[in-house]
Short mmCIF file of C-alpha atoms in Angstrom, two decimals:
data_model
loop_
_atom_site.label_atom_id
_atom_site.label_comp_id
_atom_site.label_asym_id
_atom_site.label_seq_id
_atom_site.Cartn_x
_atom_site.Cartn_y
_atom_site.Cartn_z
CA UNK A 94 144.40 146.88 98.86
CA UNK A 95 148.01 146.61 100.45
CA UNK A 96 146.84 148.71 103.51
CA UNK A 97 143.92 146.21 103.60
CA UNK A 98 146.36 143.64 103.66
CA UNK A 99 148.86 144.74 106.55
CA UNK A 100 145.87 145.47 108.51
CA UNK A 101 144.26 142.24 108.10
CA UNK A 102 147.76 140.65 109.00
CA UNK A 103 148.18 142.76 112.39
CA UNK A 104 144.78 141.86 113.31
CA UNK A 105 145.78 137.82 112.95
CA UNK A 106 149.13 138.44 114.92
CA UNK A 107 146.70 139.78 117.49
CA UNK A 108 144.41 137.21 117.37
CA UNK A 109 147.14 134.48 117.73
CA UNK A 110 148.87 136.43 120.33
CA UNK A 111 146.42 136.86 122.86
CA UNK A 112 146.18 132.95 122.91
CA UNK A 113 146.63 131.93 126.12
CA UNK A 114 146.24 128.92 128.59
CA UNK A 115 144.50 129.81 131.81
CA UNK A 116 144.56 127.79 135.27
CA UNK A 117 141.33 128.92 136.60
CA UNK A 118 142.30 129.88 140.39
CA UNK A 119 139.38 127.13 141.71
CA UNK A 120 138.87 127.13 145.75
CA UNK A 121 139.78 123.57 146.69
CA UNK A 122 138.03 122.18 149.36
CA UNK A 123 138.75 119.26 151.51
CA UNK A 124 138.61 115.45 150.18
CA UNK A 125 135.62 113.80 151.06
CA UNK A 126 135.04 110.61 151.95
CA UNK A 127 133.51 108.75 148.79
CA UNK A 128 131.37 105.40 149.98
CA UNK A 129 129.89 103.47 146.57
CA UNK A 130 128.12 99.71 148.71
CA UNK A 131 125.32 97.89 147.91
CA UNK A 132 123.35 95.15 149.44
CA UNK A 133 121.46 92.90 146.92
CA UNK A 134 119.89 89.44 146.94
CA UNK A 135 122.60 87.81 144.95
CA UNK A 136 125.69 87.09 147.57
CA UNK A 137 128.27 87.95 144.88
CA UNK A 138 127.39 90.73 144.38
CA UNK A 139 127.22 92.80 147.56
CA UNK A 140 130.03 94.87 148.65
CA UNK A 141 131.25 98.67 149.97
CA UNK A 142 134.16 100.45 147.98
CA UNK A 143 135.78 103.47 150.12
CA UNK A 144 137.77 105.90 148.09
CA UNK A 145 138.52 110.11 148.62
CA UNK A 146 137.61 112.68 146.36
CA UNK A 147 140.29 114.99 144.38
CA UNK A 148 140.69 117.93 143.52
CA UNK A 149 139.33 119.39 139.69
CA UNK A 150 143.11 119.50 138.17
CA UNK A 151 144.29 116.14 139.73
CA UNK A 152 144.35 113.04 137.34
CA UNK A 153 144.74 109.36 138.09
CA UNK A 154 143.02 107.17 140.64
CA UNK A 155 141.15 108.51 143.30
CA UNK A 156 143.03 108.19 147.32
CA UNK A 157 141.20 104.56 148.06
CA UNK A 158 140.01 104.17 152.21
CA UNK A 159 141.58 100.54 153.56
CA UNK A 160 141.34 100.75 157.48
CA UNK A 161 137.41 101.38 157.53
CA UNK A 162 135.28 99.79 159.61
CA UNK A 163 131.98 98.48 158.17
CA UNK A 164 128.71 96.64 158.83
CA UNK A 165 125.30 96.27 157.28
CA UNK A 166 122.22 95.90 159.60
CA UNK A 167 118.90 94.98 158.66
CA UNK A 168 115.81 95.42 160.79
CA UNK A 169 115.49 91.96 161.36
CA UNK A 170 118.24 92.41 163.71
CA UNK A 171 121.27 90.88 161.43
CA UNK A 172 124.93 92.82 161.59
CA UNK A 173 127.26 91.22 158.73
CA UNK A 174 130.44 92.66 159.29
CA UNK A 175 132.62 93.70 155.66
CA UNK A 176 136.37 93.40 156.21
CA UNK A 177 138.58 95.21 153.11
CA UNK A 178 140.12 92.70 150.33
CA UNK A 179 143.44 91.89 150.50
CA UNK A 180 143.60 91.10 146.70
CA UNK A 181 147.00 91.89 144.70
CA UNK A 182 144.43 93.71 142.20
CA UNK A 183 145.26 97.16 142.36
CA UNK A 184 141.78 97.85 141.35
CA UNK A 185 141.23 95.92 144.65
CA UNK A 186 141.96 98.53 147.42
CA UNK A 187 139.70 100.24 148.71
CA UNK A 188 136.85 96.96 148.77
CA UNK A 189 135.14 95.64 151.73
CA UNK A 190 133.37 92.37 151.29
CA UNK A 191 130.72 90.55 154.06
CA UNK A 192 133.09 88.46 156.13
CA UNK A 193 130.48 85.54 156.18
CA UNK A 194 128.70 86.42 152.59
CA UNK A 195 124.74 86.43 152.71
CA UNK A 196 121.74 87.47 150.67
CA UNK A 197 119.78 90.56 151.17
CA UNK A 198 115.91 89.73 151.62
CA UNK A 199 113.26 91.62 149.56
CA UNK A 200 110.86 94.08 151.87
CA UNK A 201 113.93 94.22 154.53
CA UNK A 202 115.79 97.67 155.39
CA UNK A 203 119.87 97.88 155.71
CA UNK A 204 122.02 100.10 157.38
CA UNK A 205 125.31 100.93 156.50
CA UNK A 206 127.81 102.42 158.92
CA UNK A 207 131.25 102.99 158.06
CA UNK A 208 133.87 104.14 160.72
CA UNK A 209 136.89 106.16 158.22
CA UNK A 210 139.32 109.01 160.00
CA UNK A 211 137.82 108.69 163.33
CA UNK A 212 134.20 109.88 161.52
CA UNK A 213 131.00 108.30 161.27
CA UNK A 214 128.97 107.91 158.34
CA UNK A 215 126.19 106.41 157.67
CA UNK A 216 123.03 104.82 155.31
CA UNK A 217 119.75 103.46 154.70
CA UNK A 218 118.09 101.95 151.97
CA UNK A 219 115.09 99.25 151.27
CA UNK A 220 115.24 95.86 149.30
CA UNK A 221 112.22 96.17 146.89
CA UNK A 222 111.58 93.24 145.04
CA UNK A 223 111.43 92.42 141.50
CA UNK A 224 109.66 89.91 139.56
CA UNK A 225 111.45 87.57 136.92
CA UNK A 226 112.36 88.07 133.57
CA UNK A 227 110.38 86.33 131.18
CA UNK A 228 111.95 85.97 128.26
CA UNK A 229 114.64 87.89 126.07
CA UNK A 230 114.75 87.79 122.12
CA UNK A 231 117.06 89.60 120.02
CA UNK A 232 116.74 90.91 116.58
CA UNK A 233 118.90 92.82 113.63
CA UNK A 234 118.90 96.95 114.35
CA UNK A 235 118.73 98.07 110.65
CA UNK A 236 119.85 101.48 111.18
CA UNK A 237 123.42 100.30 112.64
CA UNK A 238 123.53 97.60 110.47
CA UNK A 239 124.26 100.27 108.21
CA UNK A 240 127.10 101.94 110.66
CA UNK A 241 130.35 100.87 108.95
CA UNK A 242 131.89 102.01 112.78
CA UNK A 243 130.63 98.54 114.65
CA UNK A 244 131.14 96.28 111.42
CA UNK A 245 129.13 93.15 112.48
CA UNK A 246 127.49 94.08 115.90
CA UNK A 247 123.92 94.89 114.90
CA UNK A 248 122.00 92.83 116.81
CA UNK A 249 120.07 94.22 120.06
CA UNK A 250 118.89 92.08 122.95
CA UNK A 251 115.14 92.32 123.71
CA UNK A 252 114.06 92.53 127.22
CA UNK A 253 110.37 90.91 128.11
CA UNK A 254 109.31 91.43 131.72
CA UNK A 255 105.44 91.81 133.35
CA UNK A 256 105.71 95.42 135.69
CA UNK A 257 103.36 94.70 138.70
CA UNK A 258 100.70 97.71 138.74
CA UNK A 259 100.27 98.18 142.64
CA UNK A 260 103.43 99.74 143.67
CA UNK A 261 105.16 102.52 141.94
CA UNK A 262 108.95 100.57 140.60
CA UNK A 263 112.14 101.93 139.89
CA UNK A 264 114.95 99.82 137.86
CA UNK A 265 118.14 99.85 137.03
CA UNK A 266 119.48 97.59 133.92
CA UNK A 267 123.26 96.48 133.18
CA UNK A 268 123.77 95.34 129.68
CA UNK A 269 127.02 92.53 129.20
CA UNK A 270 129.12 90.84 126.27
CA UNK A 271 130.61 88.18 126.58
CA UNK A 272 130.80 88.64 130.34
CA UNK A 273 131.85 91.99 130.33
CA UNK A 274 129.92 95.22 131.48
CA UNK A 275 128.82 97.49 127.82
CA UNK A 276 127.98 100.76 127.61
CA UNK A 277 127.18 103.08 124.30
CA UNK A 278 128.51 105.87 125.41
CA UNK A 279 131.24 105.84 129.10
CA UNK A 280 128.29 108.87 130.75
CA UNK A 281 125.54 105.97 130.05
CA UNK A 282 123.32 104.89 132.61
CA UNK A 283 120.34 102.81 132.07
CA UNK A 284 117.37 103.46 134.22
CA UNK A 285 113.37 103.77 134.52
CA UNK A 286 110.65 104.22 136.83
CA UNK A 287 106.77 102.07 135.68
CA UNK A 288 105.50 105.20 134.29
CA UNK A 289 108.56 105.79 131.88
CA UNK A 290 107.42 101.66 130.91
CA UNK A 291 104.58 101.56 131.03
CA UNK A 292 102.22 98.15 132.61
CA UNK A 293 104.90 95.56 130.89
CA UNK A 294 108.47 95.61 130.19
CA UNK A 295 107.57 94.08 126.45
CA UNK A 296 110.34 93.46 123.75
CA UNK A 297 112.17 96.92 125.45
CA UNK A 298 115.46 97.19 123.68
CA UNK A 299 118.68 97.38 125.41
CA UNK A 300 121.23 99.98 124.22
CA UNK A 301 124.24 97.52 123.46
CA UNK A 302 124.33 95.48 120.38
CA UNK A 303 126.19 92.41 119.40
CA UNK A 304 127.44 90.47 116.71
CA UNK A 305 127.05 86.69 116.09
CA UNK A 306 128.50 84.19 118.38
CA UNK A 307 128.80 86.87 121.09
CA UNK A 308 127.06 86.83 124.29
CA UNK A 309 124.30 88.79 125.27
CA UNK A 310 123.56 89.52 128.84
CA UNK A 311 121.50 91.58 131.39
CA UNK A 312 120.76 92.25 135.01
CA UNK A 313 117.81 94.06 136.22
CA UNK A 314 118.07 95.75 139.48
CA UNK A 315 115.28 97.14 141.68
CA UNK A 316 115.92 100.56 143.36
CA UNK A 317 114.05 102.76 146.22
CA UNK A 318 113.55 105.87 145.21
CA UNK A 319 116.48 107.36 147.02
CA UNK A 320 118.92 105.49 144.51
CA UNK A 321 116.69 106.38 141.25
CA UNK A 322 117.02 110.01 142.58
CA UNK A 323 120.58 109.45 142.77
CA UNK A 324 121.12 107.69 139.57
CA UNK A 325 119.15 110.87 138.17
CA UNK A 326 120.95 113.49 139.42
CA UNK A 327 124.10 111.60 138.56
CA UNK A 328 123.25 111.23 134.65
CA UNK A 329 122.48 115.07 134.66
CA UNK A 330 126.07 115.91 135.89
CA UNK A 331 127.84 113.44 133.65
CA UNK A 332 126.26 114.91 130.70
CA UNK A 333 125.99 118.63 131.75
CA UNK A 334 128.34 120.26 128.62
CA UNK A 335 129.12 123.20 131.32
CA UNK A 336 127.08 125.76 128.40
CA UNK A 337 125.96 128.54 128.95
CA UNK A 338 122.53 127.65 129.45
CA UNK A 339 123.58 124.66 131.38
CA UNK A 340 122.61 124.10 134.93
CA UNK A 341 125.49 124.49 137.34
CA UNK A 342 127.17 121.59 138.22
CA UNK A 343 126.19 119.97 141.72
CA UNK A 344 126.98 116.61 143.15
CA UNK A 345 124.38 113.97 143.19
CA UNK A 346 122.04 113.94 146.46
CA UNK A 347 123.20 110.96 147.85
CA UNK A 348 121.38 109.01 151.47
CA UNK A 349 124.35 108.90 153.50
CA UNK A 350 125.12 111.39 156.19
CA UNK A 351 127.82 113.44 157.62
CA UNK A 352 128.54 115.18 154.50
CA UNK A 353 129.84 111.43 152.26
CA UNK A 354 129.61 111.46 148.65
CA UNK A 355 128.11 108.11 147.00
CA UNK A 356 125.41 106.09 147.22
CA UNK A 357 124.49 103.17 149.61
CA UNK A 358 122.03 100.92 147.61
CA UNK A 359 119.75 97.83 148.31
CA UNK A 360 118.61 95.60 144.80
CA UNK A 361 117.08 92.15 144.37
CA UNK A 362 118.57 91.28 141.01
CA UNK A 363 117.35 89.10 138.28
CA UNK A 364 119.79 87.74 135.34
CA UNK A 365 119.24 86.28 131.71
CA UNK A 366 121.78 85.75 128.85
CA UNK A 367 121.59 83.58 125.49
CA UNK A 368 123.42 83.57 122.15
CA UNK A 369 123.44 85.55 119.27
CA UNK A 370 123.76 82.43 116.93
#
C-alpha cells in the first residue's frame, strides 16, 4: 500500500509539473483593410465603417481607417459621396456617412469604392425589396417562464409577414428592447432564405423575450444572396468550437475586391414595435 502511495504521489507531481502555458508561434500576416457599409432604403441607416484587422493575440479595439475616400454609385447614374464623422464618440472613428443623406431604391445596384493607403477596393450589391410587415403579436414562452435566470422576461414577439412566391428571398431580422439591439447569445445572427419559411412569415417567433412594460422591436432586412452567403459563412466561424472534428477556421467570403475583409450590403428595411402591456 505505501509503495502504492508514493507512486501515486510522483505521478501527480508529474502531472502538475508538466503544466505549462504555451504561445503558439502563429505566422502573422499583414492587417487588412476591414470595410463593414451598407446602403438601405431608410436614410438613417446607411453608412461605411473602415477599421484594420489584428493580429490573434492582440486585444482591444481594432486600428479604425479615417482618411478614406468613399462613394456609392447606383446604375441610375447617382454618386453620393460619404465623408468620415467627426463625432467625440470614440465608437465614432472610423464612420463615413452620405454627405447629402438619401434613400437606396429597391431593384437598383450600388457600388462602393473606397480609396484607404493609396489602394482601391471595391463592391457591389442589389436592393431587393421587401414587402411590409403585417402584424406582430406577442405571447408568454412557458418554458422560460420557468428560467429563474431572466426573472420576468418571458414574453416573445411574434412576427406575421406574407413571403411573395416568385422570387427566391433572403432576410435578415434585428430584434430591439427598449431601443436597444438584443441578442440571446453575443455569436447570434438571425437569418433565413423562403425555403427555410416557408410561403408566409406566420406568428414566426423572434429569439429575444421581454418582460412587461418593455419594448418590443424588429427590423427586417432584405439581402442578395452575396450577403446571406456572407452572413452564413460568418455564423459558422463565430460558432466553430475549434474541435477536433471542426472545420478549419476561414474568413467569411465577402463581395469586395482587392483582398478587403467585410461585407458591402444593400437592404430595403421594414420596422414594427408595440408594448408588452
Amino acid at each position: 500500500m505505501k509503495n502504492i502511495l508514493i507512486l501515486s504521489v510522483v505521478l501527480l507531481f508529474a502531472l502538475t509539473a508538466c503544466e505549462k502555458t504555451i504561445t503558439l508561434d502563429l505566422e502573422q500576416t499583414q492587417p487588412r483593410i476591414v470595410i463593414e457599409g451598407q446602403v438601405t432604403d431608410m436614410s438613417s441607416k446607411n453608412f461605411v465603417k473602415i477599421s484594420r484587422s489584428t493580429g490573434f493575440y492582440n486585444t482591444g479595439k481594432t486600428t479604425r481607417v479615417t482618411d478614406a475616400t468613399v462613394t456609392v454609385e447606383d446604375n441610375a447614374g447617382n454618386t453620393y459621396n460619404f465623408v468620415h464623422y467627426q463625432g467625440t464618440n470614440a465608437d465614432s472613428i472610423g464612420y463615413y456617412f452620405p454627405e447629402d443623406p438619401f434613400e437606396g431604391v429597391p431593384g437598383r445596384t450600388y457600388k462602393l469604392t473606397v480609396i484607404a493607403g493609396g489602394e482601391k477596393y471595391e463592391a457591389t450589391d442589389q436592393l431587393f425589396r421587401l414587402v411590409t410587415i403585417d402584424k406582430l403579436e406577442y405571447r408568454i414562452n412557458e418554458n422560460e417562464k420557468k428560467d429563474p435566470d431572466y426573472p420576468g422576461r418571458f414574453y416573445e414577439l411574434l412576427l406575421f409577414v406574407k413571403e411573395p412566391q416568385d422570387t427566391r428571398d433572403y432576410y435578415l431580422f434585428k430584434s430591439y428592447r427598449n431601443d436597444s439591439l438584443k441578442y440571446m447569445y453575443d455569436t447570434d445572427i438571425y437569418f433565413a432564405d423562403d425555403e427555410l419559411i416557408g410561403e408566409n412569415i406566420d406568428g414566426i417567433p423572434l429569439p429575444v423575450y421581454y418582460g412587461l412594460g418593455d419594448k418590443a422591436g424588429v427590423e427586417v432586412y432584405s439581402l442578395s444572396r452575396d450577403a446571406f452567403v456572407y452572413y452564413r459563412d460568418l455564423q459558422k466561424l463565430l460558432t466553430n468550437d475549434g474541435g477536433l472534428f471542426g472545420t478549419p477556421p476561414a474568413n467569411p467570403r465577402s463581395n469586395l475586391t482587392n483582398g478587403a475583409l467585410g461585407l458591402f450590403q444593400a437592404s430595403a428595411i421594414r420596422t414594427g414595435e408595440l408594448h408588452i402591456e
